[in-house]
Amino acid sequence: MKNEKFAKCIKMMRQLVSDIQGAPIPSEDLEPELYRIWFEHVQTAGMECLSYLDENFPLEKEDIDSTLNKFLR
């Protein structure tokens, strides 16, 4: 069960990285619509990854507190 979760997470992360790497290169020839479509696609993929991580690999309250404390020092 846990291996399946890791496998799905890895697949989602690879797809997200692939989507980000496929970003249109800014230029005068770039249509704003093309960039908007790419951006929306990557945003959706990112939100799906974060939701999956939150559902399947939640941070414990202590981990969050510890992380915040390190950050605020």
Short mmCIF file of N, CA, C and O in Angstrom, two decimals:
data_model
loop_
_atom_site.label_atom_id
_atom_site.label_comp_id
_atom_site.label_asym_id
_atom_site.label_seq_id
_atom_site.Cartn_x
_atom_site.Cartn_y
_atom_site.Cartn_z
N MET A 1 0.83 -1.20 0.00
CA MET A 1 0.00 0.00 0.00
C MET A 1 0.87 1.26 0.00
O MET A 1 0.68 2.16 -0.79
N LYS A 2 1.85 1.30 0.93
CA LYS A 2 2.69 2.49 1.03
C LYS A 2 3.56 2.65 -0.23
O LYS A 2 3.78 3.76 -0.69
N ASN A 3 4.04 1.52 -0.77
CA ASN A 3 4.84 1.60 -2.00
C ASN A 3 4.02 2.17 -3.14
O ASN A 3 4.56 2.87 -3.99
N GLU A 4 2.72 1.84 -3.19
CA GLU A 4 1.84 2.39 -4.23
C GLU A 4 1.73 3.90 -4.09
O GLU A 4 1.72 4.62 -5.08
N LYS A 5 1.63 4.38 -2.85
CA LYS A 5 1.54 5.82 -2.61
C LYS A 5 2.82 6.51 -3.06
O LYS A 5 2.77 7.56 -3.69
N PHE A 6 3.97 5.92 -2.73
CA PHE A 6 5.24 6.51 -3.16
C PHE A 6 5.35 6.50 -4.67
O PHE A 6 5.79 7.49 -5.27
N ALA A 7 4.95 5.40 -5.31
CA ALA A 7 5.03 5.30 -6.76
C ALA A 7 4.15 6.36 -7.42
O ALA A 7 4.56 7.01 -8.39
N LYS A 8 2.93 6.56 -6.90
CA LYS A 8 2.04 7.57 -7.47
C LYS A 8 2.61 8.96 -7.25
O LYS A 8 2.56 9.81 -8.14
N CYS A 9 3.15 9.20 -6.07
CA CYS A 9 3.74 10.51 -5.75
C CYS A 9 4.91 10.80 -6.69
O CYS A 9 5.02 11.91 -7.24
N ILE A 10 5.76 9.82 -6.89
CA ILE A 10 6.92 10.01 -7.78
C ILE A 10 6.45 10.30 -9.20
O ILE A 10 6.98 11.19 -9.87
N LYS A 11 5.43 9.57 -9.66
CA LYS A 11 4.91 9.80 -11.00
C LYS A 11 4.35 11.22 -11.14
O LYS A 11 4.61 11.91 -12.13
N MET A 12 3.60 11.68 -10.13
CA MET A 12 3.04 13.02 -10.17
C MET A 12 4.14 14.08 -10.17
O MET A 12 4.06 15.07 -10.90
N MET A 13 5.16 13.89 -9.35
CA MET A 13 6.25 14.85 -9.27
C MET A 13 7.03 14.92 -10.58
O MET A 13 7.40 16.00 -11.04
N ARG A 14 7.27 13.75 -11.18
CA ARG A 14 7.97 13.74 -12.47
C ARG A 14 7.17 14.49 -13.53
O ARG A 14 7.73 15.22 -14.34
N GLN A 15 5.85 14.28 -13.52
CA GLN A 15 5.01 14.97 -14.50
C GLN A 15 5.04 16.47 -14.26
O GLN A 15 5.12 17.26 -15.20
N LEU A 16 4.99 16.89 -13.00
CA LEU A 16 5.04 18.32 -12.69
C LEU A 16 6.35 18.94 -13.17
O LEU A 16 6.36 20.00 -13.80
N VAL A 17 7.46 18.27 -12.88
CA VAL A 17 8.76 18.78 -13.32
C VAL A 17 8.82 18.84 -14.84
O VAL A 17 9.30 19.82 -15.43
N SER A 18 8.30 17.82 -15.49
CA SER A 18 8.27 17.81 -16.96
C SER A 18 7.44 18.98 -17.49
O SER A 18 7.84 19.66 -18.44
N ASP A 19 6.30 19.23 -16.86
CA ASP A 19 5.45 20.36 -17.27
C ASP A 19 6.16 21.69 -17.09
O ASP A 19 6.10 22.57 -17.95
N ILE A 20 6.87 21.83 -15.99
CA ILE A 20 7.58 23.08 -15.72
C ILE A 20 8.72 23.25 -16.72
O ILE A 20 8.94 24.35 -17.24
N GLN A 21 9.42 22.17 -17.02
CA GLN A 21 10.52 22.26 -17.99
C GLN A 21 10.01 22.62 -19.38
O GLN A 21 10.75 23.17 -20.17
N GLY A 22 8.76 22.32 -19.66
CA GLY A 22 8.18 22.62 -20.96
C GLY A 22 7.65 24.03 -21.08
O GLY A 22 6.88 24.35 -21.98
N ALA A 23 8.07 24.90 -20.18
CA ALA A 23 7.60 26.29 -20.19
C ALA A 23 7.95 26.97 -21.51
O ALA A 23 9.05 26.79 -22.02
N PRO A 24 7.00 27.73 -22.05
CA PRO A 24 7.32 28.48 -23.27
C PRO A 24 8.39 29.53 -22.97
O PRO A 24 8.40 30.15 -21.92
N ILE A 25 9.30 29.69 -23.90
CA ILE A 25 10.39 30.66 -23.74
C ILE A 25 9.86 32.06 -24.04
O ILE A 25 9.29 32.29 -25.11
N PRO A 26 10.00 32.98 -23.09
CA PRO A 26 9.52 34.34 -23.34
C PRO A 26 10.21 34.96 -24.56
O PRO A 26 11.42 34.88 -24.71
N SER A 27 9.42 35.52 -25.42
CA SER A 27 9.94 36.22 -26.59
C SER A 27 8.83 37.10 -27.15
O SER A 27 7.69 37.04 -26.70
N GLU A 28 9.19 37.90 -28.13
CA GLU A 28 8.18 38.76 -28.74
C GLU A 28 7.14 37.95 -29.50
O GLU A 28 6.02 38.39 -29.70
N ASP A 29 7.52 36.74 -29.93
CA ASP A 29 6.63 35.91 -30.71
C ASP A 29 5.68 35.07 -29.84
O ASP A 29 4.77 34.43 -30.37
N LEU A 30 5.90 35.06 -28.53
CA LEU A 30 5.08 34.25 -27.64
C LEU A 30 3.69 34.86 -27.48
O LEU A 30 3.56 36.00 -27.03
N GLU A 31 2.71 34.10 -27.84
CA GLU A 31 1.32 34.55 -27.67
C GLU A 31 0.96 34.50 -26.19
O GLU A 31 1.22 33.49 -25.52
N PRO A 32 0.37 35.56 -25.64
CA PRO A 32 -0.03 35.54 -24.23
C PRO A 32 -0.96 34.36 -23.91
O PRO A 32 -0.90 33.79 -22.83
N GLU A 33 -1.77 33.98 -24.87
CA GLU A 33 -2.70 32.86 -24.66
C GLU A 33 -1.94 31.55 -24.44
O GLU A 33 -2.31 30.74 -23.59
N LEU A 34 -0.85 31.33 -25.17
CA LEU A 34 -0.04 30.13 -25.01
C LEU A 34 0.55 30.07 -23.60
O LEU A 34 0.51 29.03 -22.94
N TYR A 35 1.07 31.20 -23.14
CA TYR A 35 1.64 31.24 -21.79
C TYR A 35 0.56 30.99 -20.75
O TYR A 35 0.76 30.24 -19.80
N ARG A 36 -0.61 31.59 -20.93
CA ARG A 36 -1.71 31.41 -19.97
C ARG A 36 -2.12 29.95 -19.89
O ARG A 36 -2.32 29.42 -18.79
N ILE A 37 -2.23 29.28 -21.02
CA ILE A 37 -2.60 27.86 -21.04
C ILE A 37 -1.55 27.03 -20.30
O ILE A 37 -1.88 26.18 -19.47
N TRP A 38 -0.27 27.28 -20.60
CA TRP A 38 0.80 26.55 -19.92
C TRP A 38 0.75 26.81 -18.42
O TRP A 38 0.81 25.88 -17.62
N PHE A 39 0.60 28.07 -18.03
CA PHE A 39 0.60 28.44 -16.62
C PHE A 39 -0.54 27.76 -15.88
O PHE A 39 -0.36 27.21 -14.79
N GLU A 40 -1.73 27.77 -16.45
CA GLU A 40 -2.88 27.12 -15.81
C GLU A 40 -2.66 25.62 -15.67
O GLU A 40 -3.00 25.02 -14.65
N HIS A 41 -2.07 25.01 -16.69
CA HIS A 41 -1.79 23.58 -16.65
C HIS A 41 -0.82 23.25 -15.52
O HIS A 41 -1.02 22.31 -14.75
N VAL A 42 0.25 24.03 -15.40
CA VAL A 42 1.25 23.78 -14.36
C VAL A 42 0.66 24.06 -12.97
O VAL A 42 0.92 23.32 -12.03
N GLN A 43 -0.15 25.10 -12.86
CA GLN A 43 -0.80 25.39 -11.57
C GLN A 43 -1.67 24.22 -11.13
O GLN A 43 -1.65 23.83 -9.97
N THR A 44 -2.44 23.66 -12.06
CA THR A 44 -3.30 22.52 -11.74
C THR A 44 -2.46 21.32 -11.30
O THR A 44 -2.77 20.67 -10.30
N ALA A 45 -1.39 21.03 -12.03
CA ALA A 45 -0.53 19.91 -11.68
C ALA A 45 0.11 20.12 -10.31
O ALA A 45 0.19 19.19 -9.50
N GLY A 46 0.53 21.34 -10.02
CA GLY A 46 1.12 21.65 -8.72
C GLY A 46 0.13 21.48 -7.58
O GLY A 46 0.45 20.92 -6.53
N MET A 47 -1.10 21.94 -7.79
CA MET A 47 -2.14 21.81 -6.77
C MET A 47 -2.46 20.33 -6.52
O MET A 47 -2.65 19.92 -5.37
N GLU A 48 -2.50 19.54 -7.59
CA GLU A 48 -2.76 18.11 -7.43
C GLU A 48 -1.64 17.44 -6.64
O GLU A 48 -1.91 16.60 -5.77
N CYS A 49 -0.40 17.81 -6.92
CA CYS A 49 0.73 17.25 -6.17
C CYS A 49 0.65 17.62 -4.69
O CYS A 49 0.82 16.75 -3.83
N LEU A 50 0.40 18.87 -4.40
CA LEU A 50 0.32 19.29 -3.00
C LEU A 50 -0.84 18.62 -2.27
O LEU A 50 -0.69 18.19 -1.12
N SER A 51 -1.97 18.49 -2.93
CA SER A 51 -3.12 17.82 -2.31
C SER A 51 -2.80 16.37 -2.03
O SER A 51 -3.11 15.85 -0.95
N TYR A 52 -2.17 15.71 -2.99
CA TYR A 52 -1.81 14.30 -2.79
C TYR A 52 -0.82 14.16 -1.64
O TYR A 52 -0.96 13.27 -0.80
N LEU A 53 0.16 15.03 -1.59
CA LEU A 53 1.13 14.98 -0.49
C LEU A 53 0.45 15.21 0.86
O LEU A 53 0.72 14.50 1.83
N ASP A 54 -0.44 16.20 0.93
CA ASP A 54 -1.14 16.48 2.18
C ASP A 54 -1.99 15.30 2.63
O ASP A 54 -2.06 14.99 3.82
N GLU A 55 -2.66 14.64 1.68
CA GLU A 55 -3.53 13.51 2.01
C GLU A 55 -2.74 12.27 2.42
O GLU A 55 -3.16 11.55 3.33
N ASN A 56 -1.62 12.02 1.76
CA ASN A 56 -0.93 10.75 1.96
C ASN A 56 0.35 10.84 2.79
O ASN A 56 0.81 9.82 3.29
N PHE A 57 0.91 12.00 2.91
CA PHE A 57 2.13 12.18 3.68
C PHE A 57 2.01 13.44 4.55
O PHE A 57 2.77 14.39 4.38
N PRO A 58 1.03 13.45 5.45
CA PRO A 58 0.80 14.68 6.23
C PRO A 58 1.95 14.97 7.19
O PRO A 58 2.59 14.06 7.70
N LEU A 59 2.20 16.24 7.35
CA LEU A 59 3.18 16.66 8.35
C LEU A 59 2.50 16.66 9.71
O LEU A 59 1.37 17.14 9.85
N GLU A 60 3.17 16.11 10.67
CA GLU A 60 2.63 16.13 12.03
C GLU A 60 2.77 17.54 12.60
O GLU A 60 3.65 18.29 12.21
N LYS A 61 1.91 17.88 13.54
CA LYS A 61 1.94 19.21 14.14
C LYS A 61 3.33 19.51 14.71
O LYS A 61 3.83 20.61 14.56
N GLU A 62 3.96 18.52 15.32
CA GLU A 62 5.29 18.74 15.89
C GLU A 62 6.30 19.08 14.80
O GLU A 62 7.18 19.91 15.00
N ASP A 63 6.19 18.42 13.63
CA ASP A 63 7.10 18.70 12.52
C ASP A 63 6.92 20.13 12.03
O ASP A 63 7.89 20.82 11.73
N ILE A 64 5.67 20.56 11.93
CA ILE A 64 5.38 21.92 11.47
C ILE A 64 5.92 22.93 12.47
O ILE A 64 6.57 23.90 12.10
N ASP A 65 5.66 22.69 13.77
CA ASP A 65 6.16 23.60 14.81
C ASP A 65 7.69 23.67 14.78
O ASP A 65 8.26 24.74 14.90
N SER A 66 8.32 22.51 14.63
CA SER A 66 9.78 22.47 14.59
C SER A 66 10.32 23.25 13.39
O SER A 66 11.27 24.03 13.51
N THR A 67 9.69 23.07 12.24
CA THR A 67 10.10 23.78 11.03
C THR A 67 9.93 25.28 11.20
O THR A 67 10.81 26.06 10.84
N LEU A 68 8.80 25.69 11.75
CA LEU A 68 8.56 27.13 11.97
C LEU A 68 9.55 27.71 12.95
O LEU A 68 10.05 28.82 12.75
N ASN A 69 9.84 26.97 14.01
CA ASN A 69 10.79 27.46 15.01
C ASN A 69 12.19 27.64 14.40
O ASN A 69 12.87 28.62 14.68
N LYS A 70 12.61 26.70 13.55
CA LYS A 70 13.91 26.84 12.88
C LYS A 70 13.93 28.05 11.97
O LYS A 70 14.91 28.76 11.88
N PHE A 71 12.82 28.26 11.29
CA PHE A 71 12.71 29.37 10.34
C PHE A 71 12.75 30.72 11.06
O PHE A 71 13.36 31.67 10.59
N LEU A 72 12.11 30.80 12.23
CA LEU A 72 11.97 32.08 12.94
C LEU A 72 13.18 32.41 13.80
O LEU A 72 13.25 33.49 14.36
N ARG A 73 14.12 31.51 13.92
CA ARG A 73 15.31 31.79 14.75
C ARG A 73 16.22 32.77 14.10
O ARG A 73 16.40 33.02 13.04
#
